PDB file of C-alpha atoms and ligand atoms in Angstrom:
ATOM      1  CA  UNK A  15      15.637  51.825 -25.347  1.00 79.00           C
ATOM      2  CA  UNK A  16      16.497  50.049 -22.070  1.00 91.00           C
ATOM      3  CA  UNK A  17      15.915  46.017 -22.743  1.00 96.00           C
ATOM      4  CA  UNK A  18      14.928  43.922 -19.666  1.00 97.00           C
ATOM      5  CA  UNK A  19      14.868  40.182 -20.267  1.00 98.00           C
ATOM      6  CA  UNK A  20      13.590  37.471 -18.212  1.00 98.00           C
ATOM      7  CA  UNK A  21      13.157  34.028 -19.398  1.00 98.00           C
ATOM      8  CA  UNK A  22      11.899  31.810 -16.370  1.00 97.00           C
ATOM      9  CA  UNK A  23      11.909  28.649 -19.553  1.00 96.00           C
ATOM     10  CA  UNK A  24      11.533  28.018 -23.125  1.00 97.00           C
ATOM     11  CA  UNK A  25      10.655  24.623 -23.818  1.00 97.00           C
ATOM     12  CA  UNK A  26      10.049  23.214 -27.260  1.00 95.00           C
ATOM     13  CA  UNK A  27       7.960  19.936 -28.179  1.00 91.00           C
ATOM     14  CA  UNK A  28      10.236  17.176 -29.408  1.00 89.00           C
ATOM     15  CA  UNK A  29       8.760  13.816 -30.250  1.00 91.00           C
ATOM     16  CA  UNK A  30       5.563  14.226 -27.370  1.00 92.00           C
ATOM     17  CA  UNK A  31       8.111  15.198 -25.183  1.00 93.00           C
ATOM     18  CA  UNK A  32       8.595  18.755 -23.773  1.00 94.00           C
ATOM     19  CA  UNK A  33      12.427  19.862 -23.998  1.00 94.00           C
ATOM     20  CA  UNK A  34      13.933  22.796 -22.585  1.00 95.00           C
ATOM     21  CA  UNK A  35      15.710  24.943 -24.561  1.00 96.00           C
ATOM     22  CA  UNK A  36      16.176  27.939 -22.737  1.00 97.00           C
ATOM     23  CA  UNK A  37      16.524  28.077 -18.275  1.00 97.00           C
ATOM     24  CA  UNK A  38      16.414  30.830 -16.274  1.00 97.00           C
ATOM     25  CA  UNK A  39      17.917  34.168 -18.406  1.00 97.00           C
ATOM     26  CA  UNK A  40      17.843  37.415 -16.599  1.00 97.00           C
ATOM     27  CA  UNK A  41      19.479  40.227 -18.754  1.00 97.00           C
ATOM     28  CA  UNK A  42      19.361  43.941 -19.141  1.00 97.00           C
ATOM     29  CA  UNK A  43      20.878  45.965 -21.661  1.00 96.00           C
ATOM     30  CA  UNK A  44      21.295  49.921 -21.885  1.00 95.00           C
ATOM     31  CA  UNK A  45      19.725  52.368 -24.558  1.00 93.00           C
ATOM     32  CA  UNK A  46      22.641  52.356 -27.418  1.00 93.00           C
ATOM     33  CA  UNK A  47      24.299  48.956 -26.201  1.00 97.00           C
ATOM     34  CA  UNK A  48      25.956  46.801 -29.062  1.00 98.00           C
ATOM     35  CA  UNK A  49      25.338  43.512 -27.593  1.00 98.00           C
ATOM     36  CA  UNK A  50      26.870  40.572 -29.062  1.00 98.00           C
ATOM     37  CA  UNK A  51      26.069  36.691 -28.229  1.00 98.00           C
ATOM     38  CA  UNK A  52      28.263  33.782 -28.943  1.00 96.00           C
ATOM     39  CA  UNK A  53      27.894  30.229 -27.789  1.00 93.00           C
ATOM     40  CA  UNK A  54      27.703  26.591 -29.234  1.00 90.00           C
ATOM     41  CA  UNK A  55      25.863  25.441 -32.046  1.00 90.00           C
ATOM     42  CA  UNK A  56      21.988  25.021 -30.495  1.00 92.00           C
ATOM     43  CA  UNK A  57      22.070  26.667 -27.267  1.00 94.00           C
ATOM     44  CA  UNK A  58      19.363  28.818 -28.204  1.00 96.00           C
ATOM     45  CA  UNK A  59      20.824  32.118 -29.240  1.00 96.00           C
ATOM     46  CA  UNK A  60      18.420  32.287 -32.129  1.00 94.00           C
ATOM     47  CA  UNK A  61      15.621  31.318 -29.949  1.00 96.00           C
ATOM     48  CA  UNK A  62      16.363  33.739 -27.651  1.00 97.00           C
ATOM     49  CA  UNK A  63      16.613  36.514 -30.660  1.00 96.00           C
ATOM     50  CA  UNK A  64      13.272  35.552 -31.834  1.00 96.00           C
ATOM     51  CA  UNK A  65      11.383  35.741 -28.353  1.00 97.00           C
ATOM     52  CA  UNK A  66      13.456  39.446 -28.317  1.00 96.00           C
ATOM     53  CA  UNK A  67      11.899  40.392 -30.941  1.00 95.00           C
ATOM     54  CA  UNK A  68       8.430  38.648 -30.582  1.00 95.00           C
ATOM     55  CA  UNK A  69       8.787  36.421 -33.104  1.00 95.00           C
ATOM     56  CA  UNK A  70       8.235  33.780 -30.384  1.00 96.00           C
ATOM     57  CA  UNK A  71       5.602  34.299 -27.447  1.00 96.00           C
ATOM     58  CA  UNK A  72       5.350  31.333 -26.008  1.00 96.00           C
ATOM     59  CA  UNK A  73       7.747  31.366 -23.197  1.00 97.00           C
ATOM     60  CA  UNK A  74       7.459  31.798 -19.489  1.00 97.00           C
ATOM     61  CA  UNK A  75       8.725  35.210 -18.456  1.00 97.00           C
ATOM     62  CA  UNK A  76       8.713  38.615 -20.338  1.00 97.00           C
ATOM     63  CA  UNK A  77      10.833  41.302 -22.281  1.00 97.00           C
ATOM     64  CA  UNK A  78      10.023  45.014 -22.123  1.00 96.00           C
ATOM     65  CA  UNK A  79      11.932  47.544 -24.131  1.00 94.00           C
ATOM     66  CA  UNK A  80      11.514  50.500 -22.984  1.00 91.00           C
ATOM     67  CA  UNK A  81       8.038  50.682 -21.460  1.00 91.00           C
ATOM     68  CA  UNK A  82       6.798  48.081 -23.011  1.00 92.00           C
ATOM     69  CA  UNK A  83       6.201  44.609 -22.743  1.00 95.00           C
ATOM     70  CA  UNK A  84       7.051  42.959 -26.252  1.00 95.00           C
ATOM     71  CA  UNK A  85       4.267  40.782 -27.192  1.00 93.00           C
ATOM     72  CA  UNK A  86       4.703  41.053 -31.323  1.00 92.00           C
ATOM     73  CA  UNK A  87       6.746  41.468 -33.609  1.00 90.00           C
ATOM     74  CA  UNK A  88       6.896  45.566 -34.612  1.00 89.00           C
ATOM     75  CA  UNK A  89       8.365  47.979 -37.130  1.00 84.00           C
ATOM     76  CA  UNK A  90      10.475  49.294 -34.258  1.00 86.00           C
ATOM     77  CA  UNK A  91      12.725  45.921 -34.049  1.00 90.00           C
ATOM     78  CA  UNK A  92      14.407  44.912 -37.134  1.00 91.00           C
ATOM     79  CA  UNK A  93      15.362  41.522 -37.611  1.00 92.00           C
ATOM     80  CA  UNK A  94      18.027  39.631 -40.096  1.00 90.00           C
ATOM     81  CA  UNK A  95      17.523  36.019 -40.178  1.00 84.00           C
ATOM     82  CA  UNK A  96      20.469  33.292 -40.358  1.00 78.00           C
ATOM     83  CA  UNK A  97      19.118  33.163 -44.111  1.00 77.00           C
ATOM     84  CA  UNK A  98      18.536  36.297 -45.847  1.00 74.00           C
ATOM     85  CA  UNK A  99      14.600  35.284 -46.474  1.00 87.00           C
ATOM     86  CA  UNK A 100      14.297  37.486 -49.948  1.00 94.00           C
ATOM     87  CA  UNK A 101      11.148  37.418 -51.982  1.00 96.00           C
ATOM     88  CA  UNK A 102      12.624  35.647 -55.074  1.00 96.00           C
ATOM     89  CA  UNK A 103      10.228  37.472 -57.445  1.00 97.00           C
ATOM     90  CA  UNK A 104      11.191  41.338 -56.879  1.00 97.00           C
ATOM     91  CA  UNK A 105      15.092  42.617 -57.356  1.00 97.00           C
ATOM     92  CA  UNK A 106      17.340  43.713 -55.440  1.00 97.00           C
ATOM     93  CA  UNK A 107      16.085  47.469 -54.606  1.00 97.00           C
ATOM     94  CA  UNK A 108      12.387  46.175 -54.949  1.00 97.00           C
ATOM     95  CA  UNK A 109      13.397  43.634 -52.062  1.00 97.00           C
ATOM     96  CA  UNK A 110      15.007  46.461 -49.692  1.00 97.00           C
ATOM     97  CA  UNK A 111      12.042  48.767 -50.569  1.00 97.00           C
ATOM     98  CA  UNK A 112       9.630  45.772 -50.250  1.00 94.00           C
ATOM     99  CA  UNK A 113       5.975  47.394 -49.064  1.00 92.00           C
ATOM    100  CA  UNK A 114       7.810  51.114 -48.977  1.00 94.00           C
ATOM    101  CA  UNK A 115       7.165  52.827 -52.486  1.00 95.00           C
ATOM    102  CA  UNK A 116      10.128  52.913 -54.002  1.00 95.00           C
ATOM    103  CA  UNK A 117       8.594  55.621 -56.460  1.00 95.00           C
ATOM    104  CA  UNK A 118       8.732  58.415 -53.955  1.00 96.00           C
ATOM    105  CA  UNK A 119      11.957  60.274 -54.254  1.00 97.00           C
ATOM    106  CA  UNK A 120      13.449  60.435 -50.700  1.00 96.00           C
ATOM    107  CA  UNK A 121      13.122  56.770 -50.393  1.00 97.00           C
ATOM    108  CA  UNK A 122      14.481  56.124 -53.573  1.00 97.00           C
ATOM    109  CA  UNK A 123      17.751  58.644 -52.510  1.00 96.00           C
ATOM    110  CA  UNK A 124      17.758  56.194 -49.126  1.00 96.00           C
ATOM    111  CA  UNK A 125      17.714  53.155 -51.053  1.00 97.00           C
ATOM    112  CA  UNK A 126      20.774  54.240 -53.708  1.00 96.00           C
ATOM    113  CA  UNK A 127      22.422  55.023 -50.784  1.00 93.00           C
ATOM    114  CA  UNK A 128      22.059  51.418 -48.854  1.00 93.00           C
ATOM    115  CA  UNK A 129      23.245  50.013 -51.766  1.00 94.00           C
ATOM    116  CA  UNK A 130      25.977  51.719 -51.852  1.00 90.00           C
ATOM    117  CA  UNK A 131      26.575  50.758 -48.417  1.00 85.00           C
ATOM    118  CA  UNK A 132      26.278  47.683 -48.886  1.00 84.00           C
ATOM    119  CA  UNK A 133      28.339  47.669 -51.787  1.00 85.00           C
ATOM    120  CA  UNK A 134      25.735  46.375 -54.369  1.00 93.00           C
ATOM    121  CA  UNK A 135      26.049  48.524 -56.853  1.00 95.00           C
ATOM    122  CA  UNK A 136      25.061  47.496 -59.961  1.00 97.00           C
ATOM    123  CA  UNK A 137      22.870  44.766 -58.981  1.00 98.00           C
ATOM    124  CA  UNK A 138      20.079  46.882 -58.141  1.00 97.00           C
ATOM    125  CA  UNK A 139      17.990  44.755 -60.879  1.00 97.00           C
ATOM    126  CA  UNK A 140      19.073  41.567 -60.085  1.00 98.00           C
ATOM    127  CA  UNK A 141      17.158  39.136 -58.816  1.00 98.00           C
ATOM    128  CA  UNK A 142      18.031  36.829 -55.710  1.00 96.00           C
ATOM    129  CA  UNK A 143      18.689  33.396 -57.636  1.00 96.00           C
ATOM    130  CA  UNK A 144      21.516  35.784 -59.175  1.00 97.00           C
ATOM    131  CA  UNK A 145      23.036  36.406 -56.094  1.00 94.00           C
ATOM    132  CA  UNK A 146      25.520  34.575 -54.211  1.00 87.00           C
ATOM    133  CA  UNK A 147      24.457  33.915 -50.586  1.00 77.00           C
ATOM    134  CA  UNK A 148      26.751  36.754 -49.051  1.00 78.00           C
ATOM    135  CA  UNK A 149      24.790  39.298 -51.214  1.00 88.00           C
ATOM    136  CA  UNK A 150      21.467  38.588 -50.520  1.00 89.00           C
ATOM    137  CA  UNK A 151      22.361  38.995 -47.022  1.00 83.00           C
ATOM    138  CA  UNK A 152      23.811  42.295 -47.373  1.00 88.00           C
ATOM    139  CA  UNK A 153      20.573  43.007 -49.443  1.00 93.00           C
ATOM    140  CA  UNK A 154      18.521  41.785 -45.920  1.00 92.00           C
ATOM    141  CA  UNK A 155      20.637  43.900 -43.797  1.00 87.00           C
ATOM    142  CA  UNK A 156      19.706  47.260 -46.180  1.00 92.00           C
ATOM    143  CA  UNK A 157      16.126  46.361 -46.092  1.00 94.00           C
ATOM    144  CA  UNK A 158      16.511  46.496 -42.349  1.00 92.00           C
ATOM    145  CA  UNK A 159      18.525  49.309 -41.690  1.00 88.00           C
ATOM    146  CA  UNK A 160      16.012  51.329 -44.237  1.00 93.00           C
ATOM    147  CA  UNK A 161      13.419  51.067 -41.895  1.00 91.00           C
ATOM    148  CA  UNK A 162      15.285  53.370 -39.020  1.00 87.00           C
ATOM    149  CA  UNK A 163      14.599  50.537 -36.061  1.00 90.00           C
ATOM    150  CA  UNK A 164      15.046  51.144 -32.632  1.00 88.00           C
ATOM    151  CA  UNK A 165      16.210  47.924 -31.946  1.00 94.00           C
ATOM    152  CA  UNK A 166      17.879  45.812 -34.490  1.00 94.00           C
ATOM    153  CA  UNK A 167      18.591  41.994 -33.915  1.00 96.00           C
ATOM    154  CA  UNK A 168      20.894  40.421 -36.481  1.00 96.00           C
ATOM    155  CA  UNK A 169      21.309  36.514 -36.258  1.00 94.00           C
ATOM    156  CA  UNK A 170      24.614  35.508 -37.548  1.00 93.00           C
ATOM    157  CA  UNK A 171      23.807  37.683 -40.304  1.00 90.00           C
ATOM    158  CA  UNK A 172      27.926  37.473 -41.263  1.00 87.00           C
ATOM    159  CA  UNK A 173      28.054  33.674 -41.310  1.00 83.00           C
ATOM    160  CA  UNK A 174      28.231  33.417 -44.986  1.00 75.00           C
ATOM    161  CA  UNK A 175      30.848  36.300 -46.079  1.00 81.00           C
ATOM    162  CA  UNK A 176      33.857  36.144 -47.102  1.00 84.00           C
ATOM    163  CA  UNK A 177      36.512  37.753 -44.565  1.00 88.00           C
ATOM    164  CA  UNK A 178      36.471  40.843 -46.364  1.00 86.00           C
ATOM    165  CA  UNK A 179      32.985  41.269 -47.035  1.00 82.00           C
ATOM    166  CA  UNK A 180      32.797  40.426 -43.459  1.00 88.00           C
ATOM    167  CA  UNK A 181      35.253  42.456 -42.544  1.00 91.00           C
ATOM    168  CA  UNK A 182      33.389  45.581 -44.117  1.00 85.00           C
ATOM    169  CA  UNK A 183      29.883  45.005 -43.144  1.00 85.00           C
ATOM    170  CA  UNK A 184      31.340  45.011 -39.243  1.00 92.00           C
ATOM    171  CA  UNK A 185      32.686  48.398 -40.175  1.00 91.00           C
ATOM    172  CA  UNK A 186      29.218  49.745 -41.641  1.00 85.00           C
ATOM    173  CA  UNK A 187      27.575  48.637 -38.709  1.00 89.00           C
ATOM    174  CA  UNK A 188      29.772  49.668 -36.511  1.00 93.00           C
ATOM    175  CA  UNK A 189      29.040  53.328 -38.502  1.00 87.00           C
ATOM    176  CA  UNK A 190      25.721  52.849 -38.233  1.00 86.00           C
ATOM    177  CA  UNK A 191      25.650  52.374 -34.595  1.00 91.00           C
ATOM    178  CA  UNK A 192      27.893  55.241 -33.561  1.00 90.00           C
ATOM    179  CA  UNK A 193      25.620  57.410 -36.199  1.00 84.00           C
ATOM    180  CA  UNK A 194      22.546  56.058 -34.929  1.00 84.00           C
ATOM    181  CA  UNK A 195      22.605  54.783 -31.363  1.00 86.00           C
ATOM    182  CA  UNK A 196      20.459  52.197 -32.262  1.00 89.00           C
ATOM    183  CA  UNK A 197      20.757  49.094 -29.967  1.00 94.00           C
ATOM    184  CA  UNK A 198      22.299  46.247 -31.194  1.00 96.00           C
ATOM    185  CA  UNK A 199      21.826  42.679 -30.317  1.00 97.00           C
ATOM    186  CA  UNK A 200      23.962  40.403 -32.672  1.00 97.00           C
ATOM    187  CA  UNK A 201      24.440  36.427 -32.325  1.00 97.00           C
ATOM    188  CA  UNK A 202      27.705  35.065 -33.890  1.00 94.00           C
ATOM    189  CA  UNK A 203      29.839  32.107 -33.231  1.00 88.00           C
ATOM    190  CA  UNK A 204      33.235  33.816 -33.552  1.00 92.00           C
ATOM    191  CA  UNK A 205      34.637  35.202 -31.010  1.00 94.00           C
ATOM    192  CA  UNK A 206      36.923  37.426 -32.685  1.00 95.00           C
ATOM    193  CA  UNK A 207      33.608  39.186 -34.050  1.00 96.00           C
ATOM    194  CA  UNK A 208      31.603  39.261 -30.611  1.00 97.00           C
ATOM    195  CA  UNK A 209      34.935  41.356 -29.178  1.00 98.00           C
ATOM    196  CA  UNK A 210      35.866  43.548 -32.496  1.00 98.00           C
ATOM    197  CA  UNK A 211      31.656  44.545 -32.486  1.00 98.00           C
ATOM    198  CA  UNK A 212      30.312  44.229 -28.864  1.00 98.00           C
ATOM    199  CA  UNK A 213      30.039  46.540 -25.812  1.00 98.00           C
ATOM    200  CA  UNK A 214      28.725  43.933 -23.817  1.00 98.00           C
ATOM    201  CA  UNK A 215      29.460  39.683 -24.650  1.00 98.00           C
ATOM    202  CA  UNK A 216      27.122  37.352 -23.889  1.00 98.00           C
ATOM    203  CA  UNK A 217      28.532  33.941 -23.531  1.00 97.00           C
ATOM    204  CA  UNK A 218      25.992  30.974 -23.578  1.00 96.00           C
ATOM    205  CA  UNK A 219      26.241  27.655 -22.345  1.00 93.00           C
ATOM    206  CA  UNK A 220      23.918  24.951 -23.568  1.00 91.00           C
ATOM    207  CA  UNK A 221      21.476  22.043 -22.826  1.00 87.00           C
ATOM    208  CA  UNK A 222      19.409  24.246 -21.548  1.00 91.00           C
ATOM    209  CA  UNK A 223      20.652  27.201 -22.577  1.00 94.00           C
ATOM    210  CA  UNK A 224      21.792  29.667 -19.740  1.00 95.00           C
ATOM    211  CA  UNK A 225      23.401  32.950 -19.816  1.00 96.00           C
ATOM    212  CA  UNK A 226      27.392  32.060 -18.311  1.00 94.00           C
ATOM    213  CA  UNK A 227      29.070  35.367 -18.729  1.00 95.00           C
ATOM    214  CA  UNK A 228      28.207  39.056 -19.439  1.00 97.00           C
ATOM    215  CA  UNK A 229      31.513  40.384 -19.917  1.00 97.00           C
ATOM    216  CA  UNK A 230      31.914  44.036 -20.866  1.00 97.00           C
ATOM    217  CA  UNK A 231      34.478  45.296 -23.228  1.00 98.00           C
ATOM    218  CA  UNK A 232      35.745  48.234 -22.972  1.00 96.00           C
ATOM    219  CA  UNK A 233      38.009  49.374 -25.998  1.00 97.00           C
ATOM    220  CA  UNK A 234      37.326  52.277 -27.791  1.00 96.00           C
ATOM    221  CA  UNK A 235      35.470  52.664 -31.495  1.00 95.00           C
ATOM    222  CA  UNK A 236      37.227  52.120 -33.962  1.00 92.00           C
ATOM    223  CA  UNK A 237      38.864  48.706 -32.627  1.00 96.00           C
ATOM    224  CA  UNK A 238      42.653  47.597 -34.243  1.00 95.00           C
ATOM    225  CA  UNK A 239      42.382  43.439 -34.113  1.00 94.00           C
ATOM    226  CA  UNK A 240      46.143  43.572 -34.262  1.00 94.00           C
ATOM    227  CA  UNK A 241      46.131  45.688 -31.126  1.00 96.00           C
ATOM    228  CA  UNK A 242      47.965  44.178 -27.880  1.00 97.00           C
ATOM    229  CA  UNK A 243      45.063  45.196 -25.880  1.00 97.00           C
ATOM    230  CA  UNK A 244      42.339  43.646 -28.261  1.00 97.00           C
ATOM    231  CA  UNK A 245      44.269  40.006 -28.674  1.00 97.00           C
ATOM    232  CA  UNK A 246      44.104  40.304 -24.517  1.00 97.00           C
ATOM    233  CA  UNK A 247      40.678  40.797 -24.397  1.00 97.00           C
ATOM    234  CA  UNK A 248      39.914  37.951 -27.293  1.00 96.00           C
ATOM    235  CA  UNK A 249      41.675  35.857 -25.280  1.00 96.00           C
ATOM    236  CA  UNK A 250      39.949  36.802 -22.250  1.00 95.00           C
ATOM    237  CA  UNK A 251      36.306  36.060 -23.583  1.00 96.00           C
ATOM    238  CA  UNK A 252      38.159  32.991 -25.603  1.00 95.00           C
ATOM    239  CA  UNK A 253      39.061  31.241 -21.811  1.00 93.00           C
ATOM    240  CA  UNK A 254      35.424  31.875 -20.421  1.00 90.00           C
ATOM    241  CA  UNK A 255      33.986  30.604 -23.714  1.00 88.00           C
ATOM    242  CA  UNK A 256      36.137  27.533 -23.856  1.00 86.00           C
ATOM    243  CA  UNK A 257      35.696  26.729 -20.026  1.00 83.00           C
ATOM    244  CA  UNK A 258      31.537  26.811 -20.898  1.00 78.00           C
ATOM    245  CA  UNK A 259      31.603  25.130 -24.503  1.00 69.00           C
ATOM    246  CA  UNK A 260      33.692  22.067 -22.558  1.00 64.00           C
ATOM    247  CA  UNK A 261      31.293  22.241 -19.263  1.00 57.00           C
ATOM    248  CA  UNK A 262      28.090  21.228 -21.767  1.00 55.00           C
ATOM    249  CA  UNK A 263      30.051  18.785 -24.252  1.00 53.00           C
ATOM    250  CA  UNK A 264      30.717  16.973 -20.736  1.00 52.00           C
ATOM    251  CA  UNK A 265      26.885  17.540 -19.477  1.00 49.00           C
ATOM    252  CA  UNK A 266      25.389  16.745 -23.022  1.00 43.00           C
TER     253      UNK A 266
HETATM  254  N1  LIG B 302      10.696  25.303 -33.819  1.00 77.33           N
HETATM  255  C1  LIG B 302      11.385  24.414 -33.092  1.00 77.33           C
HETATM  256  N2  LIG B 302      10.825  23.232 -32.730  1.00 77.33           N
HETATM  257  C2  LIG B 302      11.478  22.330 -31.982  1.00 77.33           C
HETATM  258  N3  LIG B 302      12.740  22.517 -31.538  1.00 77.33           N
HETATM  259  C3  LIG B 302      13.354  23.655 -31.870  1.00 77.33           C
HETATM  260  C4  LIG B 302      12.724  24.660 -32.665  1.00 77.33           C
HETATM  261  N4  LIG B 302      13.579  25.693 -32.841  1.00 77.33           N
HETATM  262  C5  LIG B 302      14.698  25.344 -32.179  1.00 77.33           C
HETATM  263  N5  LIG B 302      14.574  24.132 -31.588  1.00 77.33           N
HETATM  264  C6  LIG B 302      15.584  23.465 -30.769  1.00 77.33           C
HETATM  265  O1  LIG B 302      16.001  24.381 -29.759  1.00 77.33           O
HETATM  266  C7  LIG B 302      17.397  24.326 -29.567  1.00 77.33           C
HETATM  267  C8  LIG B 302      17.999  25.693 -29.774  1.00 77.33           C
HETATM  268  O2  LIG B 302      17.860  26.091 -31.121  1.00 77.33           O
HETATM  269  P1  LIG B 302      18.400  27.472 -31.660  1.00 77.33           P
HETATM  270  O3  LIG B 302      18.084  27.521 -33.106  1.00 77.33           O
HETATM  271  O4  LIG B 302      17.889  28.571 -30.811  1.00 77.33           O
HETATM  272  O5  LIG B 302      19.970  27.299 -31.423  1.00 77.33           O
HETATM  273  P2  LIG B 302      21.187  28.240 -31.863  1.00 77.33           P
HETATM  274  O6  LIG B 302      21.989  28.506 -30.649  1.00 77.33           O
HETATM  275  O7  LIG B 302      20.688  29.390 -32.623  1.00 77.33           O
HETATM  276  O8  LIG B 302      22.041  27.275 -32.802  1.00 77.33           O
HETATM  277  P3  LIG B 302      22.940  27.646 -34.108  1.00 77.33           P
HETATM  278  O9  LIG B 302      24.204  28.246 -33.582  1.00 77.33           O
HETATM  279  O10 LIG B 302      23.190  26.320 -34.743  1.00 77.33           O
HETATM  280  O11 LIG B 302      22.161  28.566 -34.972  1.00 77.33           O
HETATM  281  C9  LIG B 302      17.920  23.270 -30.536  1.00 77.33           C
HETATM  282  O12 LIG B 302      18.096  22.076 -29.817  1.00 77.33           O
HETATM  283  C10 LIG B 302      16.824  23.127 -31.555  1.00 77.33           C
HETATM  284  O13 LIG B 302      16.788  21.812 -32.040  1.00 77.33           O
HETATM  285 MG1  LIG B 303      20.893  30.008 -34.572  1.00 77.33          MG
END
C-alpha cells in the first residue's frame, strides 16, 4: 500500500494560543517499505504517527494509502502506542485476543503462537499489573500483529526493553516484515535502531517539526551491527541527525 503524506500544518492549542507542531511534510512511501523516524524529543513524530493512522484529523493536508484518503482510524492500520495501553482486567492472551473469540480454535493456534513470539510463555494468565513494562509491550505488539494489518505504525514501541529483549523483538519484526510485506512505519530515538530496521530514515527537525532528511539505506536483510559497512552508514545518518538536533536547540 503506497502512502502519500502531505501535511500543509498541525497546530495544537496551548494556553489560547495556536502552536505549530508540525510545517509543511510531503512524504511518500512504497508498498512493503520499513520506514523508520528518529528525531528529538517533541518534534512531532508521534503526532505525525497518529494523523497516519487517523487517530488525529484535524490537520491541514491529507494522507491516502493506497486509494484512499485516511479519515479514521481502521482495522487495516495497526497501531502500538509509546505505552502499551492494556485493559488491566483481562490476561495476557485475553488482551491480544481482546474482541476476537479466543474460543475458536484457529485463533487460539494464532495466539499460542504470538506468544511464543513474543516470548511470553507462561504468562498467558497473567494479568498486566504482573507484568513489567517491557512485557506488556510485547503483549501490545502480538495483539497487533494478530490482526494481519496492512499498515502497522509502532511508536517507540522498544523504548522500554532491555537490549536483549530489544534486540529480539527487532529480529521478529524484521521476520515479520520479510514474511509479510506489511509496511512499516516505526518512530524511535536511536539511531542505531532506525539503521539496523529501516529501508528508508526519516530524520526530523523540530519547532515546528519538518521532515530534514529521507535517507535510504541500502544493506541487505539480515543486517550485522558489527559490520564495517553498517557502522558507515550509522554514522552517516548519525552526522545528518546531529547537524538537525543542533540547528533547533539553536532555533528553540
Ligand atoms: N494533545 C496535545 N495538545 C497540545 N499539545 C500537544 C498535544 N500532543 C502533542 N502536543 C505538543 O506537540 C509537540 C509534539 O508532540 P509529539 O508527542 O508529537 O512529539 P514526539 O516527537 O513524539 O516527542 P517524544 O519523542 O518525546 O515522544 C510537543 O510540543 C507537544 O507538547
Ligand atoms: Mg512521541
Amino acid at each position: 500500500m503506497e502512502i502519500k503524506v502531505e501535511i500543509k500544518e498541525k497546530a495544537f492549542m496551548k494556553d489560547q494560543k495556536s502552536v505549530q507542531v508540525l510545517d509543511d511534510i510531503h512524504l511518500t512511501f512504497n508498498s512493503g517499505d520499513f520506514i523508520t523516524v528518529i528525531g528529538p524529543s517533541g518534534c512531532g513524530k508521534s503526532t505525525l504517527l497518529k494523523i497516519i493512522a487517523g487517530l488525529d484529523v484535524d490537520y491541514e493536508g491529507s494522507v491516502v494509502i493506497g486509494s484512499n484518503e485516511v479519515k479514521k482510524p481502521s482495522i487495516d492500520k495497526g497501531f502500538i502506542f509509546q505505552e502499551h495501553r492494556l485493559f488491566p482486567w483481562l490476561t495476557v492472551e485475553q488482551n491480544i485476543a481482546a474482541n476476537l473469540p479466543l474460543k475458536k480454535p484457529e485463533l487460539r493456534e494464532q495466539v499460542n503462537q504470538l506468544i511464543n513470539i513474543v516470548r511470553l510463555n507462561g504468562f498467558e494468565k497473567a494479568y498486566p499489573k504482573e507484568l513489567s513494562g517491557g512485557m506488556s509491550q510485547r503483549v501490545a505488539i502480538a495483539r497487533a500483529l494478530l490482526r494481519e494489518p496492512k499498515v502497522l505504525l509502532l511508536d517507540e514501541p522498544f523504548g522500554a526493553l532491555d537490549a536483549f529483549t530489544r534486540q529480539h523483538l527487532q529480529d521478529v519484526l524484521i521476520d515479520i516484515w520479510l514474511e509479510t510485506k506489511t509496511t512499516m512505519i516505526l518512530v524511535t530515538h536511536d539511531v542505531d535502531e532506525s539503521v539496523y530496521l529501516g529501508t528508508k530514515v526519516v530524520v526530523m527537525k523540530s519547532k515546528p517539526g519538518k521532515v530534514g532528511h529521507v535517507i535510504p539505506i541500502e544493506l541487505p536483510f539480515p543486517r550485522q551491527r558489527t559490520d564495517q559497512t553498517f557502522q558507515e552508514v550509522r554514522n552517516h545518518v548519525l552526522k545528518h541527525f546531529e547537524q538537525l538536533d543542533q540547528y533547533s536547540a539553536v532555533e528553540g
